[in-house]
Each structure stands twice: as structure tokens, then as C-alpha cells.
């Protein structure tokens, strides 16, 4: 996992990183997995005015990367804004709960082994937005993270059945980490923003306000922990009656339902014994299938992370958590 730090303006941070990659011979968006097609190009053109209105800073960062890479802003924006909105082999498990000592958001990121050297942990401390520590398979966008106020967010991708112009999953996480202090603010912003892709966002703040947000371009359904289920959980499907009509049942979802049932059962069985260790054990696959992929099929859990928002702690396994230990990341200053 690469470790990067970014500071200054969004443009300055983007240019510095893009220029570094250029001089190291790395050109972004050349991977065949993320080919730029005419359809994606047209889609990104429809998204551009939305980013200009709601998040012009991220466009400046993308422009900085493009300038540093000596390549087209339009191509790079197309590459980024269309992710999660078309076919995308990104799978994950995320859940959150609180006990008397901790407020936990835990997430496995499951992705392609062939690209694992590109995955990044980033510390962003940019001008006029909140700083954060986050993880990503696609730079700029974030899949999970925690910001200086103790707001933690993790996404689970739902295969696109519909899409529309707006923010994709990774851009939503990045925006919320930079703009919001707590779960209530994050939900308020989500209701305001046009959403492009299908996803579930698990959100937890330092006060113990926890939510699961199933959302796409047409609809949003929000769940908080209850007496029956004192946790929230997501894999790569919608589970609410309001949203399950949007699931695409014809694709390989990397055992999404099995992962969901394993985590659900473990959390229910241990509802009076919720703990940091329980979160680790679920992510490690000690309660059933969670990260036991066959790497020969180009699939694995490529990192696992636990955010304790109450105690402002970050624990990350950089690789499959059944083989790699969780280590505390103390570099980020809350």
C-alpha cells in the first residue's frame, strides 16, 4: 500500500502528485479495466456542471493531477467521474456499532490482486476543508476514511442498475470527509447532492450517531441502529424493502449475501459483547466467509480498516486481515 501526504490548495496537491507520477513513468488511467468509452465520456460531460456547482475544489485537484501528468483534464475527469457508475469489480463489507468503550466503523476492501500495488493510504490536509486519513483504490476518490472531527465513512458498492449525472460513491465519501463534522451533517449533504451511482454508505461520528444510507440516483433509505439490531451493516446489495428493487442479480457479487449473513449472525450473537476484537475477528473471517478469496482468481481483501471514532483511533491491516495484522496508525493528528 502506498502512503501519501497532501497539503496546500487542491490544485497544488494534485499537481505535486501528478508531477511525481509523471517523473516516475506512471501514467494514470491506462489500465484496461477502466477504459474510457464514448458512453463514459458523454456521462462525464453531464456530471461536470454538478461538480462545478457543489465541489469545484475537487475539479481543481483533478486539473492539477492532469497538468502534472501532462495529459488531458477531460480524459482524467471522465476516468474518475464514471467510476462506480458502469461495470466495476470492487466489493467490500462494512459495519458499525458502539459499545461502552468504543464507537466502531469496520471495513474490508475486496478488489483485484493484479492492481494491489496501486492501492493507497492518504493523509490530506488541504486549505479550507477538514483534514482526513483515508484509503482508496482510485486516488482522489476515497472508499473509507476518518476526518479531524472523528467522522468516519465507508462505502460498499452496489452494481449499477441505474445511474444519472451526479457524484459517484468515491467522490461522495471524499466530499463528506472534507465538508462534514458529524453524521447529521453528512446526511443533510447527501440529501442535497445529486448522486450518480448505487452504494451504501456507513457513517459514524464521535458522538455515537451511526447510520447506513442506501442510495442511488432515484432514492435514498436511511437506517440507524435499533433495539433489534444495535448495529448497521452493508455488503454489495441493497437489503431494505425500499431499495432492493435496484439490485442486479445477474452479476458476480463476490458472495455478497454470504458475507452479509456471516457478519449479521456474528453481530447478533455477540450483541451484548460488542468490541474492537469482535470487529477484527469478523473481518478476519473467524465467523465464516469474509476474506477467504482465491487469489489465483484475481480476487482478495486488499486492506482492512477499523476506525474508533470515540477514541480517535485507526487500525489497518494492509492486505488480507487473515494474514496481515492490524496495526494502529498514529500519524494522523485529530
PDB file of N, CA and C in Angstrom, residues 169-258:
ATOM      1  N   UNK A 169     -19.768   7.076  -5.869  1.00  0.00           N
ATOM      2  CA  UNK A 169     -19.577   6.639  -4.484  1.00  0.00           C
ATOM      3  C   UNK A 169     -18.297   7.197  -3.866  1.00  0.00           C
ATOM      4  N   UNK A 170     -17.173   7.067  -4.586  1.00  0.00           N
ATOM      5  CA  UNK A 170     -15.901   7.511  -4.044  1.00  0.00           C
ATOM      6  C   UNK A 170     -15.820   9.013  -3.859  1.00  0.00           C
ATOM      7  N   UNK A 171     -16.449   9.767  -4.760  1.00  0.00           N
ATOM      8  CA  UNK A 171     -16.477  11.221  -4.621  1.00  0.00           C
ATOM      9  C   UNK A 171     -17.383  11.640  -3.463  1.00  0.00           C
ATOM     10  N   UNK A 172     -18.460  10.901  -3.227  1.00  0.00           N
ATOM     11  CA  UNK A 172     -19.316  11.198  -2.079  1.00  0.00           C
ATOM     12  C   UNK A 172     -18.541  11.081  -0.770  1.00  0.00           C
ATOM     13  N   UNK A 173     -17.788   9.980  -0.623  1.00  0.00           N
ATOM     14  CA  UNK A 173     -17.020   9.787   0.605  1.00  0.00           C
ATOM     15  C   UNK A 173     -16.009  10.915   0.776  1.00  0.00           C
ATOM     16  N   UNK A 174     -15.295  11.243  -0.287  1.00  0.00           N
ATOM     17  CA  UNK A 174     -14.290  12.315  -0.221  1.00  0.00           C
ATOM     18  C   UNK A 174     -14.949  13.648   0.168  1.00  0.00           C
ATOM     19  N   UNK A 175     -16.058  13.977  -0.471  1.00  0.00           N
ATOM     20  CA  UNK A 175     -16.758  15.239  -0.193  1.00  0.00           C
ATOM     21  C   UNK A 175     -17.184  15.309   1.268  1.00  0.00           C
ATOM     22  N   UNK A 176     -17.795  14.249   1.775  1.00  0.00           N
ATOM     23  CA  UNK A 176     -18.312  14.259   3.145  1.00  0.00           C
ATOM     24  C   UNK A 176     -17.181  14.365   4.169  1.00  0.00           C
ATOM     25  N   UNK A 177     -16.055  13.706   3.913  1.00  0.00           N
ATOM     26  CA  UNK A 177     -14.928  13.794   4.829  1.00  0.00           C
ATOM     27  C   UNK A 177     -14.373  15.216   4.887  1.00  0.00           C
ATOM     28  N   UNK A 178     -14.384  15.915   3.770  1.00  0.00           N
ATOM     29  CA  UNK A 178     -13.836  17.268   3.731  1.00  0.00           C
ATOM     30  C   UNK A 178     -14.814  18.330   4.230  1.00  0.00           C
ATOM     31  N   UNK A 179     -16.114  18.033   4.192  1.00  0.00           N
ATOM     32  CA  UNK A 179     -17.112  19.089   4.431  1.00  0.00           C
ATOM     33  C   UNK A 179     -17.915  18.933   5.720  1.00  0.00           C
ATOM     34  N   UNK A 180     -17.925  17.748   6.342  1.00  0.00           N
ATOM     35  CA  UNK A 180     -18.880  17.483   7.425  1.00  0.00           C
ATOM     36  C   UNK A 180     -18.192  17.131   8.731  1.00  0.00           C
ATOM     37  N   UNK A 181     -18.801  17.569   9.852  1.00  0.00           N
ATOM     38  CA  UNK A 181     -18.269  17.289  11.180  1.00  0.00           C
ATOM     39  C   UNK A 181     -18.879  16.056  11.822  1.00  0.00           C
ATOM     40  N   UNK A 182     -20.113  15.729  11.431  1.00  0.00           N
ATOM     41  CA  UNK A 182     -20.827  14.653  12.117  1.00  0.00           C
ATOM     42  C   UNK A 182     -21.804  13.971  11.170  1.00  0.00           C
ATOM     43  N   UNK A 183     -22.447  12.922  11.658  1.00  0.00           N
ATOM     44  CA  UNK A 183     -23.354  12.118  10.835  1.00  0.00           C
ATOM     45  C   UNK A 183     -24.556  12.929  10.364  1.00  0.00           C
ATOM     46  N   UNK A 184     -25.092  13.762  11.224  1.00  0.00           N
ATOM     47  CA  UNK A 184     -26.260  14.573  10.856  1.00  0.00           C
ATOM     48  C   UNK A 184     -25.927  15.494   9.686  1.00  0.00           C
ATOM     49  N   UNK A 185     -24.764  16.124   9.742  1.00  0.00           N
ATOM     50  CA  UNK A 185     -24.349  16.983   8.630  1.00  0.00           C
ATOM     51  C   UNK A 185     -24.143  16.171   7.355  1.00  0.00           C
ATOM     52  N   UNK A 186     -23.548  14.987   7.480  1.00  0.00           N
ATOM     53  CA  UNK A 186     -23.292  14.150   6.308  1.00  0.00           C
ATOM     54  C   UNK A 186     -24.601  13.766   5.620  1.00  0.00           C
ATOM     55  N   UNK A 187     -25.595  13.381   6.379  1.00  0.00           N
ATOM     56  CA  UNK A 187     -26.889  13.007   5.801  1.00  0.00           C
ATOM     57  C   UNK A 187     -27.556  14.215   5.157  1.00  0.00           C
ATOM     58  N   UNK A 188     -27.444  15.364   5.781  1.00  0.00           N
ATOM     59  CA  UNK A 188     -28.008  16.593   5.206  1.00  0.00           C
ATOM     60  C   UNK A 188     -27.397  16.870   3.841  1.00  0.00           C
ATOM     61  N   UNK A 189     -26.077  16.730   3.735  1.00  0.00           N
ATOM     62  CA  UNK A 189     -25.409  16.964   2.449  1.00  0.00           C
ATOM     63  C   UNK A 189     -25.794  15.897   1.427  1.00  0.00           C
ATOM     64  N   UNK A 190     -25.907  14.643   1.854  1.00  0.00           N
ATOM     65  CA  UNK A 190     -26.287  13.580   0.925  1.00  0.00           C
ATOM     66  C   UNK A 190     -27.663  13.837   0.315  1.00  0.00           C
ATOM     67  N   UNK A 191     -28.559  14.383   1.097  1.00  0.00           N
ATOM     68  CA  UNK A 191     -29.904  14.688   0.588  1.00  0.00           C
ATOM     69  C   UNK A 191     -29.881  15.843  -0.405  1.00  0.00           C
ATOM     70  N   UNK A 192     -28.856  16.664  -0.344  1.00  0.00           N
ATOM     71  CA  UNK A 192     -28.739  17.822  -1.227  1.00  0.00           C
ATOM     72  C   UNK A 192     -28.034  17.481  -2.533  1.00  0.00           C
ATOM     73  N   UNK A 193     -27.084  16.542  -2.492  1.00  0.00           N
ATOM     74  CA  UNK A 193     -26.222  16.282  -3.643  1.00  0.00           C
ATOM     75  C   UNK A 193     -26.880  15.365  -4.668  1.00  0.00           C
ATOM     76  N   UNK A 194     -26.746  15.653  -5.961  1.00  0.00           N
ATOM     77  CA  UNK A 194     -27.136  14.674  -6.985  1.00  0.00           C
ATOM     78  C   UNK A 194     -26.197  13.470  -6.910  1.00  0.00           C
ATOM     79  N   UNK A 195     -26.754  12.264  -6.961  1.00  0.00           N
ATOM     80  CA  UNK A 195     -25.979  11.036  -6.793  1.00  0.00           C
ATOM     81  C   UNK A 195     -26.012  10.242  -8.092  1.00  0.00           C
ATOM     82  N   UNK A 196     -24.851   9.788  -8.533  1.00  0.00           N
ATOM     83  CA  UNK A 196     -24.743   9.113  -9.826  1.00  0.00           C
ATOM     84  C   UNK A 196     -24.857   7.601  -9.724  1.00  0.00           C
ATOM     85  N   UNK A 197     -24.184   7.013  -8.741  1.00  0.00           N
ATOM     86  CA  UNK A 197     -24.009   5.561  -8.680  1.00  0.00           C
ATOM     87  C   UNK A 197     -24.888   4.941  -7.603  1.00  0.00           C
ATOM     88  N   UNK A 198     -24.790   3.612  -7.462  1.00  0.00           N
ATOM     89  CA  UNK A 198     -25.520   2.888  -6.426  1.00  0.00           C
ATOM     90  C   UNK A 198     -24.528   2.448  -5.344  1.00  0.00           C
ATOM     91  N   UNK A 199     -24.859   2.687  -4.076  1.00  0.00           N
ATOM     92  CA  UNK A 199     -23.946   2.370  -2.993  1.00  0.00           C
ATOM     93  C   UNK A 199     -24.678   2.415  -1.654  1.00  0.00           C
ATOM     94  N   UNK A 200     -24.000   1.859  -0.657  1.00  0.00           N
ATOM     95  CA  UNK A 200     -24.402   2.038   0.731  1.00  0.00           C
ATOM     96  C   UNK A 200     -23.245   2.737   1.425  1.00  0.00           C
ATOM     97  N   UNK A 201     -23.552   3.791   2.173  1.00  0.00           N
ATOM     98  CA  UNK A 201     -22.553   4.486   2.963  1.00  0.00           C
ATOM     99  C   UNK A 201     -22.829   4.218   4.433  1.00  0.00           C
ATOM    100  N   UNK A 202     -21.851   3.678   5.138  1.00  0.00           N
ATOM    101  CA  UNK A 202     -21.927   3.512   6.581  1.00  0.00           C
ATOM    102  C   UNK A 202     -21.212   4.708   7.204  1.00  0.00           C
ATOM    103  N   UNK A 203     -21.875   5.387   8.137  1.00  0.00           N
ATOM    104  CA  UNK A 203     -21.368   6.635   8.701  1.00  0.00           C
ATOM    105  C   UNK A 203     -21.416   6.548  10.225  1.00  0.00           C
ATOM    106  N   UNK A 204     -20.344   6.987  10.882  1.00  0.00           N
ATOM    107  CA  UNK A 204     -20.302   7.029  12.344  1.00  0.00           C
ATOM    108  C   UNK A 204     -19.517   8.257  12.776  1.00  0.00           C
ATOM    109  N   UNK A 205     -20.010   8.961  13.790  1.00  0.00           N
ATOM    110  CA  UNK A 205     -19.277  10.124  14.280  1.00  0.00           C
ATOM    111  C   UNK A 205     -18.806   9.916  15.710  1.00  0.00           C
ATOM    112  N   UNK A 206     -18.122  10.890  16.261  1.00  0.00           N
ATOM    113  CA  UNK A 206     -17.502  10.751  17.580  1.00  0.00           C
ATOM    114  C   UNK A 206     -18.518  10.793  18.717  1.00  0.00           C
ATOM    115  N   UNK A 207     -19.772  11.157  18.403  1.00  0.00           N
ATOM    116  CA  UNK A 207     -20.824  11.209  19.419  1.00  0.00           C
ATOM    117  C   UNK A 207     -21.635   9.919  19.476  1.00  0.00           C
ATOM    118  N   UNK A 208     -21.351   8.995  18.580  1.00  0.00           N
ATOM    119  CA  UNK A 208     -22.069   7.730  18.562  1.00  0.00           C
ATOM    120  C   UNK A 208     -23.280   7.716  17.663  1.00  0.00           C
ATOM    121  N   UNK A 209     -23.439   8.734  16.825  1.00  0.00           N
ATOM    122  CA  UNK A 209     -24.530   8.754  15.844  1.00  0.00           C
ATOM    123  C   UNK A 209     -24.082   7.915  14.647  1.00  0.00           C
ATOM    124  N   UNK A 210     -24.783   6.810  14.410  1.00  0.00           N
ATOM    125  CA  UNK A 210     -24.401   5.829  13.383  1.00  0.00           C
ATOM    126  C   UNK A 210     -25.547   5.671  12.395  1.00  0.00           C
ATOM    127  N   UNK A 211     -25.224   5.547  11.111  1.00  0.00           N
ATOM    128  CA  UNK A 211     -26.273   5.392  10.095  1.00  0.00           C
ATOM    129  C   UNK A 211     -25.765   4.565   8.921  1.00  0.00           C
ATOM    130  N   UNK A 212     -26.708   3.898   8.269  1.00  0.00           N
ATOM    131  CA  UNK A 212     -26.484   3.247   6.979  1.00  0.00           C
ATOM    132  C   UNK A 212     -27.365   3.958   5.966  1.00  0.00           C
ATOM    133  N   UNK A 213     -26.760   4.399   4.866  1.00  0.00           N
ATOM    134  CA  UNK A 213     -27.505   5.128   3.838  1.00  0.00           C
ATOM    135  C   UNK A 213     -27.419   4.353   2.530  1.00  0.00           C
ATOM    136  N   UNK A 214     -28.536   3.722   2.145  1.00  0.00           N
ATOM    137  CA  UNK A 214     -28.643   3.088   0.824  1.00  0.00           C
ATOM    138  C   UNK A 214     -29.128   4.159  -0.138  1.00  0.00           C
ATOM    139  N   UNK A 215     -28.422   4.358  -1.251  1.00  0.00           N
ATOM    140  CA  UNK A 215     -28.819   5.460  -2.121  1.00  0.00           C
ATOM    141  C   UNK A 215     -28.386   5.234  -3.565  1.00  0.00           C
ATOM    142  N   UNK A 216     -29.131   5.852  -4.456  1.00  0.00           N
ATOM    143  CA  UNK A 216     -28.785   5.920  -5.874  1.00  0.00           C
ATOM    144  C   UNK A 216     -29.370   7.190  -6.451  1.00  0.00           C
ATOM    145  N   UNK A 217     -29.447   7.276  -7.768  1.00  0.00           N
ATOM    146  CA  UNK A 217     -29.899   8.496  -8.429  1.00  0.00           C
ATOM    147  C   UNK A 217     -31.376   8.792  -8.194  1.00  0.00           C
ATOM    148  N   UNK A 218     -32.163   7.793  -7.802  1.00  0.00           N
ATOM    149  CA  UNK A 218     -33.599   7.970  -7.640  1.00  0.00           C
ATOM    150  C   UNK A 218     -34.080   7.993  -6.199  1.00  0.00           C
ATOM    151  N   UNK A 219     -33.345   7.320  -5.304  1.00  0.00           N
ATOM    152  CA  UNK A 219     -33.915   7.066  -3.991  1.00  0.00           C
ATOM    153  C   UNK A 219     -32.838   6.998  -2.922  1.00  0.00           C
ATOM    154  N   UNK A 220     -33.274   7.168  -1.663  1.00  0.00           N
ATOM    155  CA  UNK A 220     -32.382   7.056  -0.516  1.00  0.00           C
ATOM    156  C   UNK A 220     -33.155   6.459   0.645  1.00  0.00           C
ATOM    157  N   UNK A 221     -32.508   5.524   1.347  1.00  0.00           N
ATOM    158  CA  UNK A 221     -33.122   4.927   2.540  1.00  0.00           C
ATOM    159  C   UNK A 221     -32.089   4.921   3.652  1.00  0.00           C
ATOM    160  N   UNK A 222     -32.459   5.477   4.814  1.00  0.00           N
ATOM    161  CA  UNK A 222     -31.535   5.649   5.931  1.00  0.00           C
ATOM    162  C   UNK A 222     -31.971   4.775   7.098  1.00  0.00           C
ATOM    163  N   UNK A 223     -31.005   4.055   7.677  1.00  0.00           N
ATOM    164  CA  UNK A 223     -31.264   3.182   8.825  1.00  0.00           C
ATOM    165  C   UNK A 223     -30.288   3.530   9.939  1.00  0.00           C
ATOM    166  N   UNK A 224     -30.817   3.600  11.167  1.00  0.00           N
ATOM    167  CA  UNK A 224     -29.984   3.764  12.353  1.00  0.00           C
ATOM    168  C   UNK A 224     -30.078   2.492  13.188  1.00  0.00           C
ATOM    169  N   UNK A 225     -29.108   2.228  14.048  1.00  0.00           N
ATOM    170  CA  UNK A 225     -29.215   1.070  14.938  1.00  0.00           C
ATOM    171  C   UNK A 225     -30.507   1.124  15.763  1.00  0.00           C
ATOM    172  N   UNK A 226     -31.030  -0.052  16.072  1.00  0.00           N
ATOM    173  CA  UNK A 226     -32.281  -0.151  16.818  1.00  0.00           C
ATOM    174  C   UNK A 226     -32.108  -1.150  17.962  1.00  0.00           C
ATOM    175  N   UNK A 227     -33.155  -1.333  18.764  1.00  0.00           N
ATOM    176  CA  UNK A 227     -33.105  -2.325  19.837  1.00  0.00           C
ATOM    177  C   UNK A 227     -32.938  -3.730  19.265  1.00  0.00           C
ATOM    178  N   UNK A 228     -33.557  -3.980  18.122  1.00  0.00           N
ATOM    179  CA  UNK A 228     -33.456  -5.294  17.489  1.00  0.00           C
ATOM    180  C   UNK A 228     -32.078  -5.520  16.901  1.00  0.00           C
ATOM    181  N   UNK A 229     -31.574  -4.519  16.178  1.00  0.00           N
ATOM    182  CA  UNK A 229     -30.233  -4.581  15.587  1.00  0.00           C
ATOM    183  C   UNK A 229     -29.462  -3.354  16.027  1.00  0.00           C
ATOM    184  N   UNK A 230     -28.580  -3.514  17.004  1.00  0.00           N
ATOM    185  CA  UNK A 230     -27.843  -2.359  17.514  1.00  0.00           C
ATOM    186  C   UNK A 230     -26.548  -2.153  16.744  1.00  0.00           C
ATOM    187  N   UNK A 231     -26.646  -2.337  15.429  1.00  0.00           N
ATOM    188  CA  UNK A 231     -25.532  -2.142  14.509  1.00  0.00           C
ATOM    189  C   UNK A 231     -26.108  -1.838  13.139  1.00  0.00           C
ATOM    190  N   UNK A 232     -25.269  -1.356  12.226  1.00  0.00           N
ATOM    191  CA  UNK A 232     -25.636  -1.259  10.812  1.00  0.00           C
ATOM    192  C   UNK A 232     -24.594  -2.028  10.020  1.00  0.00           C
ATOM    193  N   UNK A 233     -25.005  -2.548   8.868  1.00  0.00           N
ATOM    194  CA  UNK A 233     -24.166  -3.474   8.107  1.00  0.00           C
ATOM    195  C   UNK A 233     -24.472  -3.347   6.626  1.00  0.00           C
ATOM    196  N   UNK A 234     -23.443  -3.473   5.793  1.00  0.00           N
ATOM    197  CA  UNK A 234     -23.648  -3.435   4.341  1.00  0.00           C
ATOM    198  C   UNK A 234     -22.606  -4.300   3.642  1.00  0.00           C
ATOM    199  N   UNK A 235     -23.036  -4.942   2.565  1.00  0.00           N
ATOM    200  CA  UNK A 235     -22.105  -5.577   1.629  1.00  0.00           C
ATOM    201  C   UNK A 235     -22.406  -4.981   0.251  1.00  0.00           C
ATOM    202  N   UNK A 236     -22.589  -5.793  -0.784  1.00  0.00           N
ATOM    203  CA  UNK A 236     -22.718  -5.227  -2.131  1.00  0.00           C
ATOM    204  C   UNK A 236     -24.102  -5.405  -2.729  1.00  0.00           C
ATOM    205  N   UNK A 237     -25.107  -5.308  -1.860  1.00  0.00           N
ATOM    206  CA  UNK A 237     -26.508  -5.322  -2.276  1.00  0.00           C
ATOM    207  C   UNK A 237     -27.280  -4.357  -1.397  1.00  0.00           C
ATOM    208  N   UNK A 238     -28.451  -3.952  -1.888  1.00  0.00           N
ATOM    209  CA  UNK A 238     -29.408  -3.251  -1.041  1.00  0.00           C
ATOM    210  C   UNK A 238     -30.260  -4.286  -0.314  1.00  0.00           C
ATOM    211  N   UNK A 239     -30.556  -4.048   0.965  1.00  0.00           N
ATOM    212  CA  UNK A 239     -31.341  -5.004   1.740  1.00  0.00           C
ATOM    213  C   UNK A 239     -32.679  -4.447   2.216  1.00  0.00           C
ATOM    214  N   UNK A 240     -32.886  -3.162   2.148  1.00  0.00           N
ATOM    215  CA  UNK A 240     -34.171  -2.598   2.569  1.00  0.00           C
ATOM    216  C   UNK A 240     -35.238  -2.870   1.513  1.00  0.00           C
ATOM    217  N   UNK A 241     -36.483  -2.966   1.951  1.00  0.00           N
ATOM    218  CA  UNK A 241     -37.592  -3.156   1.019  1.00  0.00           C
ATOM    219  C   UNK A 241     -37.674  -2.002   0.027  1.00  0.00           C
ATOM    220  N   UNK A 242     -37.286  -0.813   0.477  1.00  0.00           N
ATOM    221  CA  UNK A 242     -37.366   0.369  -0.377  1.00  0.00           C
ATOM    222  C   UNK A 242     -36.366   0.337  -1.523  1.00  0.00           C
ATOM    223  N   UNK A 243     -35.219  -0.363  -1.333  1.00  0.00           N
ATOM    224  CA  UNK A 243     -34.142  -0.272  -2.308  1.00  0.00           C
ATOM    225  C   UNK A 243     -33.820  -1.578  -3.016  1.00  0.00           C
ATOM    226  N   UNK A 244     -34.280  -2.710  -2.532  1.00  0.00           N
ATOM    227  CA  UNK A 244     -33.834  -3.992  -3.100  1.00  0.00           C
ATOM    228  C   UNK A 244     -34.263  -4.182  -4.557  1.00  0.00           C
ATOM    229  N   UNK A 245     -35.244  -3.403  -5.024  1.00  0.00           N
ATOM    230  CA  UNK A 245     -35.645  -3.469  -6.438  1.00  0.00           C
ATOM    231  C   UNK A 245     -34.511  -3.053  -7.373  1.00  0.00           C
ATOM    232  N   UNK A 246     -33.509  -2.328  -6.832  1.00  0.00           N
ATOM    233  CA  UNK A 246     -32.412  -1.834  -7.648  1.00  0.00           C
ATOM    234  C   UNK A 246     -31.228  -2.797  -7.702  1.00  0.00           C
ATOM    235  N   UNK A 247     -31.310  -3.934  -7.029  1.00  0.00           N
ATOM    236  CA  UNK A 247     -30.222  -4.906  -7.084  1.00  0.00           C
ATOM    237  C   UNK A 247     -30.151  -5.560  -8.453  1.00  0.00           C
ATOM    238  N   UNK A 248     -28.950  -5.806  -8.908  1.00  0.00           N
ATOM    239  CA  UNK A 248     -28.736  -6.535 -10.160  1.00  0.00           C
ATOM    240  C   UNK A 248     -28.318  -7.956  -9.782  1.00  0.00           C
ATOM    241  N   UNK A 249     -29.200  -8.907  -9.980  1.00  0.00           N
ATOM    242  CA  UNK A 249     -28.974 -10.266  -9.514  1.00  0.00           C
ATOM    243  C   UNK A 249     -28.220 -11.136 -10.516  1.00  0.00           C
ATOM    244  N   UNK A 250     -27.853 -10.559 -11.650  1.00  0.00           N
ATOM    245  CA  UNK A 250     -27.248 -11.364 -12.722  1.00  0.00           C
ATOM    246  C   UNK A 250     -25.722 -11.337 -12.712  1.00  0.00           C
ATOM    247  N   UNK A 251     -25.110 -10.641 -11.750  1.00  0.00           N
ATOM    248  CA  UNK A 251     -23.655 -10.463 -11.781  1.00  0.00           C
ATOM    249  C   UNK A 251     -22.986 -11.207 -10.624  1.00  0.00           C
ATOM    250  N   UNK A 252     -21.681 -11.395 -10.746  1.00  0.00           N
ATOM    251  CA  UNK A 252     -20.886 -11.994  -9.684  1.00  0.00           C
ATOM    252  C   UNK A 252     -20.595 -10.922  -8.635  1.00  0.00           C
ATOM    253  N   UNK A 253     -21.200 -11.058  -7.469  1.00  0.00           N
ATOM    254  CA  UNK A 253     -21.024 -10.052  -6.423  1.00  0.00           C
ATOM    255  C   UNK A 253     -20.058 -10.504  -5.332  1.00  0.00           C
ATOM    256  N   UNK A 254     -19.229 -11.493  -5.644  1.00  0.00           N
ATOM    257  CA  UNK A 254     -18.200 -11.960  -4.722  1.00  0.00           C
ATOM    258  C   UNK A 254     -18.802 -12.372  -3.375  1.00  0.00           C
ATOM    259  N   UNK A 255     -19.856 -13.175  -3.454  1.00  0.00           N
ATOM    260  CA  UNK A 255     -20.500 -13.737  -2.259  1.00  0.00           C
ATOM    261  C   UNK A 255     -21.005 -12.648  -1.314  1.00  0.00           C
ATOM    262  N   UNK A 256     -21.626 -11.627  -1.883  1.00  0.00           N
ATOM    263  CA  UNK A 256     -22.114 -10.510  -1.078  1.00  0.00           C
ATOM    264  C   UNK A 256     -23.092 -10.966   0.003  1.00  0.00           C
ATOM    265  N   UNK A 257     -24.075 -11.775  -0.374  1.00  0.00           N
ATOM    266  CA  UNK A 257     -25.078 -12.197   0.604  1.00  0.00           C
ATOM    267  C   UNK A 257     -24.466 -13.086   1.687  1.00  0.00           C
ATOM    268  N   UNK A 258     -23.529 -13.946   1.296  1.00  0.00           N
ATOM    269  CA  UNK A 258     -22.885 -14.798   2.299  1.00  0.00           C
ATOM    270  C   UNK A 258     -22.093 -13.958   3.293  1.00  0.00           C
TER     271      UNK A 258
END
